[in-house]
Short mmCIF file of N, CA and C in Angstrom, two decimals:
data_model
loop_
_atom_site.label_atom_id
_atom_site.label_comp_id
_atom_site.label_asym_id
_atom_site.label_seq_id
_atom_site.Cartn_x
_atom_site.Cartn_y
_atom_site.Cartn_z
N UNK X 1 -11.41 -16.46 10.55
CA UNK X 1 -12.12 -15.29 10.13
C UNK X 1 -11.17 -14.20 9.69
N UNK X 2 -11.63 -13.27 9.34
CA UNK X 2 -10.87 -12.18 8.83
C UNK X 2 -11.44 -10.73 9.24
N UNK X 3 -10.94 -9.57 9.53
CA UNK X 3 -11.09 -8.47 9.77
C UNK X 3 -11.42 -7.25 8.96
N UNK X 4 -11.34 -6.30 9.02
CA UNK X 4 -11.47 -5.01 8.27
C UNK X 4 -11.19 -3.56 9.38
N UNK X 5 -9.98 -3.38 8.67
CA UNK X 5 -9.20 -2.06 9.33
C UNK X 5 -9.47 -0.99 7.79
N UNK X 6 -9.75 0.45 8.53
CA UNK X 6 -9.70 1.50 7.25
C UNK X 6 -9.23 2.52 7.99
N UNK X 7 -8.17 3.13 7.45
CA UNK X 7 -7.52 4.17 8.10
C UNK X 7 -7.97 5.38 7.00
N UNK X 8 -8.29 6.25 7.46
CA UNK X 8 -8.76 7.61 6.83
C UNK X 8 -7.73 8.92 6.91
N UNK X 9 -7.50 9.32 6.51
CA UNK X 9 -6.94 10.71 6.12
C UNK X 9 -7.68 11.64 5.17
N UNK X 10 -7.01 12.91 5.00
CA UNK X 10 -7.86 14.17 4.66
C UNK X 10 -7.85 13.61 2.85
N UNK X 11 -6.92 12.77 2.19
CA UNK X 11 -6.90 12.95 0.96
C UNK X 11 -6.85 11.13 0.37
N UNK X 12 -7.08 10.54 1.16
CA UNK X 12 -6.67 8.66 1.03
C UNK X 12 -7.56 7.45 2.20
N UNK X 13 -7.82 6.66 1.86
CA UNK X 13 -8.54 5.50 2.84
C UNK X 13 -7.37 4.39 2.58
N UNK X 14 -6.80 3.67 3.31
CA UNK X 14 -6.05 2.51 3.61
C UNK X 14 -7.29 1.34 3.90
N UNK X 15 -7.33 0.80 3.35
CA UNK X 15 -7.93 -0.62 3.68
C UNK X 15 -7.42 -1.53 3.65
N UNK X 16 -7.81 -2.59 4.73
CA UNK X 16 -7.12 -4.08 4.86
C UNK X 16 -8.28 -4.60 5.02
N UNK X 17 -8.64 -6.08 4.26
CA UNK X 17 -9.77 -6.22 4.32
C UNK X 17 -9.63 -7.60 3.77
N UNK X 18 -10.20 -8.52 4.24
CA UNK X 18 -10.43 -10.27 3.79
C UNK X 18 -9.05 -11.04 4.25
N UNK X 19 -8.92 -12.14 3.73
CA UNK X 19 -7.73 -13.14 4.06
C UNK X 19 -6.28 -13.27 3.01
N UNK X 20 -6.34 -11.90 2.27
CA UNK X 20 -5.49 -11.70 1.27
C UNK X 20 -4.21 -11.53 2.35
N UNK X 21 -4.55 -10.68 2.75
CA UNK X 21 -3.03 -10.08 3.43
C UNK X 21 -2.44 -11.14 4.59
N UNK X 22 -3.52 -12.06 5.10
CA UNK X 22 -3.43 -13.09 6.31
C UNK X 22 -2.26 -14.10 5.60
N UNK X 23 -2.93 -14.35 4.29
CA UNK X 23 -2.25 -15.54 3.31
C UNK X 23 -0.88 -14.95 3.01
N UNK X 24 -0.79 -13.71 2.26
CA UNK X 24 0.18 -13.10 2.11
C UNK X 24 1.53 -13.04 3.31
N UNK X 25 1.05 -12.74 4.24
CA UNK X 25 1.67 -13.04 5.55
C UNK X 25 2.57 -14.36 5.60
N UNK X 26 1.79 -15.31 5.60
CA UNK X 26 1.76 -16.71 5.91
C UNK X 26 3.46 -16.88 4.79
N UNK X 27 2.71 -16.86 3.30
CA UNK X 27 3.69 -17.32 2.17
C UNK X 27 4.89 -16.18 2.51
N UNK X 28 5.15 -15.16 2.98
CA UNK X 28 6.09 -14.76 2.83
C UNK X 28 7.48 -14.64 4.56
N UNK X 29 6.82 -15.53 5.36
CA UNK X 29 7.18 -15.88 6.91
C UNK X 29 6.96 -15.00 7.47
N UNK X 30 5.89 -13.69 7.26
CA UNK X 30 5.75 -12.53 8.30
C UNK X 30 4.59 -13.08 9.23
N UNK X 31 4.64 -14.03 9.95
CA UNK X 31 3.32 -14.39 10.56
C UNK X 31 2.65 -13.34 11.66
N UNK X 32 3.42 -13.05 12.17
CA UNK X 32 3.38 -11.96 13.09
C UNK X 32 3.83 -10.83 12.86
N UNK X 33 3.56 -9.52 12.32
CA UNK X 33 4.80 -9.06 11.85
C UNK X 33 4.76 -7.78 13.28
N UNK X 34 5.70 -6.66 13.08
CA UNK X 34 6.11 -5.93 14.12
C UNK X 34 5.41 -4.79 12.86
N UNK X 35 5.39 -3.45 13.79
CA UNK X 35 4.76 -1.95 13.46
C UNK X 35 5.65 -1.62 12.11
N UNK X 36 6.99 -1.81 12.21
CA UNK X 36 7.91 -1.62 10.54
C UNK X 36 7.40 -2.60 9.96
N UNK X 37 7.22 -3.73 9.97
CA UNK X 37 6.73 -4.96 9.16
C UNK X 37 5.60 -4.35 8.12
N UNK X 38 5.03 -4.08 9.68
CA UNK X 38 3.39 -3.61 8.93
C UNK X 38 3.32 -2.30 7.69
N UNK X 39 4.37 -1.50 8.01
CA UNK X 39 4.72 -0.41 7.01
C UNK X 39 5.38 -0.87 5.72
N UNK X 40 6.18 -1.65 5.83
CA UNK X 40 6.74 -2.67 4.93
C UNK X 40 5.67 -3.23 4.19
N UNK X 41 4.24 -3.31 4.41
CA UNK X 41 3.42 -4.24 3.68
C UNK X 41 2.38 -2.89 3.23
N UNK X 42 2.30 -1.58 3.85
CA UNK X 42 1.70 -1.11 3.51
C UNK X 42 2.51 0.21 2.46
N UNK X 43 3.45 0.55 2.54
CA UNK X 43 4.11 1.91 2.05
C UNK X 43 4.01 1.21 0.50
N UNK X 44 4.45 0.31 -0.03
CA UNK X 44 4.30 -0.19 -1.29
C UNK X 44 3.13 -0.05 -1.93
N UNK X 45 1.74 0.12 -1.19
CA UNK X 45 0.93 0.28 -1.93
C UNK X 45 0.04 1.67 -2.10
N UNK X 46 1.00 2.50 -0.76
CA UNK X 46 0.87 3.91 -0.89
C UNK X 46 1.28 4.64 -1.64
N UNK X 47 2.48 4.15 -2.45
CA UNK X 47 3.21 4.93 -3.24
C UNK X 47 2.74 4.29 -4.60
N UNK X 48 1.98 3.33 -4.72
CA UNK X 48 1.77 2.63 -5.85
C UNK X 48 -0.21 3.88 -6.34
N UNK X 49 -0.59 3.64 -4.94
CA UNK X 49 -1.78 4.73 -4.83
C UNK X 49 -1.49 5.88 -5.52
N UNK X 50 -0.13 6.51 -5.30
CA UNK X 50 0.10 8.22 -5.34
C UNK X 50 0.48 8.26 -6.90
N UNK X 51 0.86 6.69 -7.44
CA UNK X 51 1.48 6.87 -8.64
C UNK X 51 -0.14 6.62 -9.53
N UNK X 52 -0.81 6.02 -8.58
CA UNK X 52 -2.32 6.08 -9.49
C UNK X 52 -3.06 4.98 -9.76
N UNK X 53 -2.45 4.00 -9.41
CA UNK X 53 -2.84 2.70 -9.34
C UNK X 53 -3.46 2.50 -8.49
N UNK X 54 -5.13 1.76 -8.79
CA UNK X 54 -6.21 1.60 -8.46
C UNK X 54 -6.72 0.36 -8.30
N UNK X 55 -5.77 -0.87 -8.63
CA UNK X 55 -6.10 -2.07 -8.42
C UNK X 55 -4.98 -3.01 -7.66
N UNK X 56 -5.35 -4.00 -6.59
CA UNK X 56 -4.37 -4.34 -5.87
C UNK X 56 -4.44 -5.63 -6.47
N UNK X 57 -3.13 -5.82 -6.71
CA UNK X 57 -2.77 -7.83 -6.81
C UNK X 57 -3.33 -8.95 -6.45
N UNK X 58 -3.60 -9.49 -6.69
CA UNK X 58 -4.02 -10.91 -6.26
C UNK X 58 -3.27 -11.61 -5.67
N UNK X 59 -2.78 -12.60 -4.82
CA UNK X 59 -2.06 -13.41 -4.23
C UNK X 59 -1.14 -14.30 -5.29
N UNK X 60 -1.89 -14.55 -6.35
CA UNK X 60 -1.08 -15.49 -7.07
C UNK X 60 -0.16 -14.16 -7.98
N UNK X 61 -0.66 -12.82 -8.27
CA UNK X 61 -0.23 -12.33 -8.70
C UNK X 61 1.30 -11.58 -8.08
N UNK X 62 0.89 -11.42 -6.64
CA UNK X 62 2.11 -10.84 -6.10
C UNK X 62 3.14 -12.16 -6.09
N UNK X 63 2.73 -13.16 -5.73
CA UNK X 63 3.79 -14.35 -5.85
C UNK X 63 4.64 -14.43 -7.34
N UNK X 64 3.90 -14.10 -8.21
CA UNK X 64 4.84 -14.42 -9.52
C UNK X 64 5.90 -12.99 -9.90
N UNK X 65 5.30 -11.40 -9.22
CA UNK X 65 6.44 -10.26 -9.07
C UNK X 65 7.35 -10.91 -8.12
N UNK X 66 6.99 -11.27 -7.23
CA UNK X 66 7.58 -10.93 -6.18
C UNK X 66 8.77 -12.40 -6.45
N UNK X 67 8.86 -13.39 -7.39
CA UNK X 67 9.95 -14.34 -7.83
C UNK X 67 10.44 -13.92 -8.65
N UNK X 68 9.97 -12.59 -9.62
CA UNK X 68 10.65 -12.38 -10.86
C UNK X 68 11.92 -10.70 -9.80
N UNK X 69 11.29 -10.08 -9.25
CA UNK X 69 11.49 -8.92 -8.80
C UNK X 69 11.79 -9.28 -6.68
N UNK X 70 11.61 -9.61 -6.07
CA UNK X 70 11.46 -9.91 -4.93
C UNK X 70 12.86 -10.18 -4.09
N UNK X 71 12.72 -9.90 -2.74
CA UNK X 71 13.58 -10.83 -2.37
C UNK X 71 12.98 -11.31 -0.51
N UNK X 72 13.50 -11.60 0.24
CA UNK X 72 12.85 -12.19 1.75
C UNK X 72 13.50 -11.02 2.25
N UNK X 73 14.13 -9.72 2.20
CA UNK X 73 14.02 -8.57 2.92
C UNK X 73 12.71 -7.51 1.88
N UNK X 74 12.45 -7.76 1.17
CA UNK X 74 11.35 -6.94 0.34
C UNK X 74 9.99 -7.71 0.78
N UNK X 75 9.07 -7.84 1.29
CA UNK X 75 7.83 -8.87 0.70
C UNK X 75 7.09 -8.58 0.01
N UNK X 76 6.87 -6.93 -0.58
CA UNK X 76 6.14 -6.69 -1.30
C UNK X 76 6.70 -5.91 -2.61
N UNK X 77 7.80 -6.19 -3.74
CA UNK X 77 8.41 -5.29 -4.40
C UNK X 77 7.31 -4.49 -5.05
N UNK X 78 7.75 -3.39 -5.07
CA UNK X 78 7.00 -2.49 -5.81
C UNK X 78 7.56 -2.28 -7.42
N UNK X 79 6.96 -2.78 -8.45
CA UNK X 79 7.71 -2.95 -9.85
C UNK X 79 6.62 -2.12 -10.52
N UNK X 80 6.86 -0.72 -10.62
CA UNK X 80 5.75 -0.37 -11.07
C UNK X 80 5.01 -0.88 -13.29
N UNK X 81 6.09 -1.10 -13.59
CA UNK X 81 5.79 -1.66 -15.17
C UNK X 81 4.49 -2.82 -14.88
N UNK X 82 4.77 -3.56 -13.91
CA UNK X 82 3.51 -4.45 -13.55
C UNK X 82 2.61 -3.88 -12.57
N UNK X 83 1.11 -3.82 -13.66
CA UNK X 83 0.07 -2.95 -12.87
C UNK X 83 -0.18 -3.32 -11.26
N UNK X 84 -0.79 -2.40 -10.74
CA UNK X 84 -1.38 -3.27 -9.48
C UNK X 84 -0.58 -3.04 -8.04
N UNK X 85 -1.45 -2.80 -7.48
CA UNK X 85 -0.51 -2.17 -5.83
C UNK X 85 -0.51 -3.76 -5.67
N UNK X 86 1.17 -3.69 -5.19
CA UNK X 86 1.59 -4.64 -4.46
C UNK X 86 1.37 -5.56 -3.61
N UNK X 87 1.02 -5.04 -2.54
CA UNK X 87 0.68 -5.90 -1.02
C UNK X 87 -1.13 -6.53 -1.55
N UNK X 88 -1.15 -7.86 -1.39
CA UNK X 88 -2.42 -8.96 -1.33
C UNK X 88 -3.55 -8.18 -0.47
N UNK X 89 -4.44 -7.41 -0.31
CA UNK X 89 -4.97 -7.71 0.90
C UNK X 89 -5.07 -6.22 1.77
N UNK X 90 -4.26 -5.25 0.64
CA UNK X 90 -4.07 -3.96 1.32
C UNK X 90 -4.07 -3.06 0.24
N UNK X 91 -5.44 -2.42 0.50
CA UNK X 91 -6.07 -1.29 -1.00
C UNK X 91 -5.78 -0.10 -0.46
N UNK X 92 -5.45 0.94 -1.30
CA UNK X 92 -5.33 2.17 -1.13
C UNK X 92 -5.49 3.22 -2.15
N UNK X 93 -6.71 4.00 -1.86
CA UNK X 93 -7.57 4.85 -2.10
C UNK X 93 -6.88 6.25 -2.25
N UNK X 94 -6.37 6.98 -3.48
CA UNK X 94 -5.80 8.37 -2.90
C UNK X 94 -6.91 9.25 -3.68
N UNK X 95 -7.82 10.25 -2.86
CA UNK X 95 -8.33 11.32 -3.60
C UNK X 95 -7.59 12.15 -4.56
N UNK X 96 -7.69 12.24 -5.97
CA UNK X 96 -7.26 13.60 -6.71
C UNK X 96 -7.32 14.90 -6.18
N UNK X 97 -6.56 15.87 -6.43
CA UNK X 97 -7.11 16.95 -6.39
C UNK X 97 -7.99 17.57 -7.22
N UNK X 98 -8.84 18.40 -6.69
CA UNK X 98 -9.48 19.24 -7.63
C UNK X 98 -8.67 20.85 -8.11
N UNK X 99 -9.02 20.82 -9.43
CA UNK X 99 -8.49 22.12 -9.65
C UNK X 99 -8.54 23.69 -8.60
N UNK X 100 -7.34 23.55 -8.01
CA UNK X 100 -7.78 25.29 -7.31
C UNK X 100 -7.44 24.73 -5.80
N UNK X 101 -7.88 23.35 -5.67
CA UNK X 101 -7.26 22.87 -4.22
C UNK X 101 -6.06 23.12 -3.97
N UNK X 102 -5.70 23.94 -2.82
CA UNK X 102 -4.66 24.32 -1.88
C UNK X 102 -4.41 23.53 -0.40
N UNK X 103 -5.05 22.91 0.13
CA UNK X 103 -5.10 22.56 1.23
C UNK X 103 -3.33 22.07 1.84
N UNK X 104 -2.86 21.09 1.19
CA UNK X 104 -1.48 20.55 1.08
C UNK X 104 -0.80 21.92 1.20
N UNK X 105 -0.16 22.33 0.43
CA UNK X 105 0.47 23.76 -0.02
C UNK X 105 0.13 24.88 1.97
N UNK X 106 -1.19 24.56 2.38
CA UNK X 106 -1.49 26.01 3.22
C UNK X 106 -1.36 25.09 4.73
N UNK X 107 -1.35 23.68 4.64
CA UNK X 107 -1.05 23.12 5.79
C UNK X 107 0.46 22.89 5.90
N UNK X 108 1.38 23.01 4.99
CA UNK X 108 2.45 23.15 4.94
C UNK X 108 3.14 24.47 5.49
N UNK X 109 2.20 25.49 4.87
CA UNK X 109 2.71 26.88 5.92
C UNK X 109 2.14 26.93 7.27
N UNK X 110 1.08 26.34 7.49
CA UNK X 110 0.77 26.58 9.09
C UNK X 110 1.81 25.78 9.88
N UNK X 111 2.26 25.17 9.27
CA UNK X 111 3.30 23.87 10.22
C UNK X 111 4.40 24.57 10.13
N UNK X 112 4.98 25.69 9.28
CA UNK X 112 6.41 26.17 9.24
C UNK X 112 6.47 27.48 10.22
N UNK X 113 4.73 28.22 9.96
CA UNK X 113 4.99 29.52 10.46
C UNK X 113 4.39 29.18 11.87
N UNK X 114 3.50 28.13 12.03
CA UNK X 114 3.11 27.86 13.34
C UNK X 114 4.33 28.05 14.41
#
C-alpha cells in the first residue's frame, strides 16, 4: 500500500503521495532513508517549486536526468533546463504572492526585533 503525508505552511503544501517515491527509493538504494535522506529527496523539489515548476517527474523520467545529470550521492539532481520537480512521488505546491503582500518581509522583522 501506499500513504499520503501533506505538510502545510503559510505559503506551500509538500505532498508525498502514491508509490512514486516508494519505487524511487527502491531504484536509487535509499530503502530506508534517515531525516537528511528525506530532505535530500525533498529540498530538490522545493527549490524546483520556488523556481515555479508545477509538475513533478515521472519515475521513468527522473531515471533518464538522473543518468544524464545524477550521481549515487545526488538521488534527485535538480537540472532545471529539464522541466519538472525532481523527486518521483514528492509534489510541491508554492502559493504566489499577491500584489501588496508583506507577510515574509514583516515576519522577518518580528523575528529580528522580537
Amino acid at each position: 500500500g501506499s500513504a499520503t503525508v501533506r505538510l502545510f505552511w503559510a505559503d506551500a503544501v509538500v505532498s508525498v503521495e502514491g508509490p512514486d517515491l516508494g519505487e524511487w527509493q527502491r531504484w536509487c538504494g535509499k530503502r530506508a532513508p534517515s531525516e537528511q535522506q528525506i530532505v535530500n529527496f525533498l529540498m530538490p523539489n522545493i527549490l524546483a517549486a520556488y523556481r515555479g515548476e508545477r509538475r513533478t517527474r515521472t519515475v521513468t523520467e527522473a531515471r533518464r536526468v538522473w543518468h544524464s545529470h545524477g550521481s549515487w550521492d545526488e538521488p534527485a539532481p535538480d537540472v532545471p533546463e529539464v522541466a519538472g520537480q525532481p523527486t518521483p512521488g514528492v509534489f510541491v505546491w508554492r502559493n504566489g504572492r499577491e500584489p501588496g503582500e508583506e507577510w515574509w518581509d514583516s515576519w522577518q522583522a518580528v523575528a529580528v526585533d522580537g
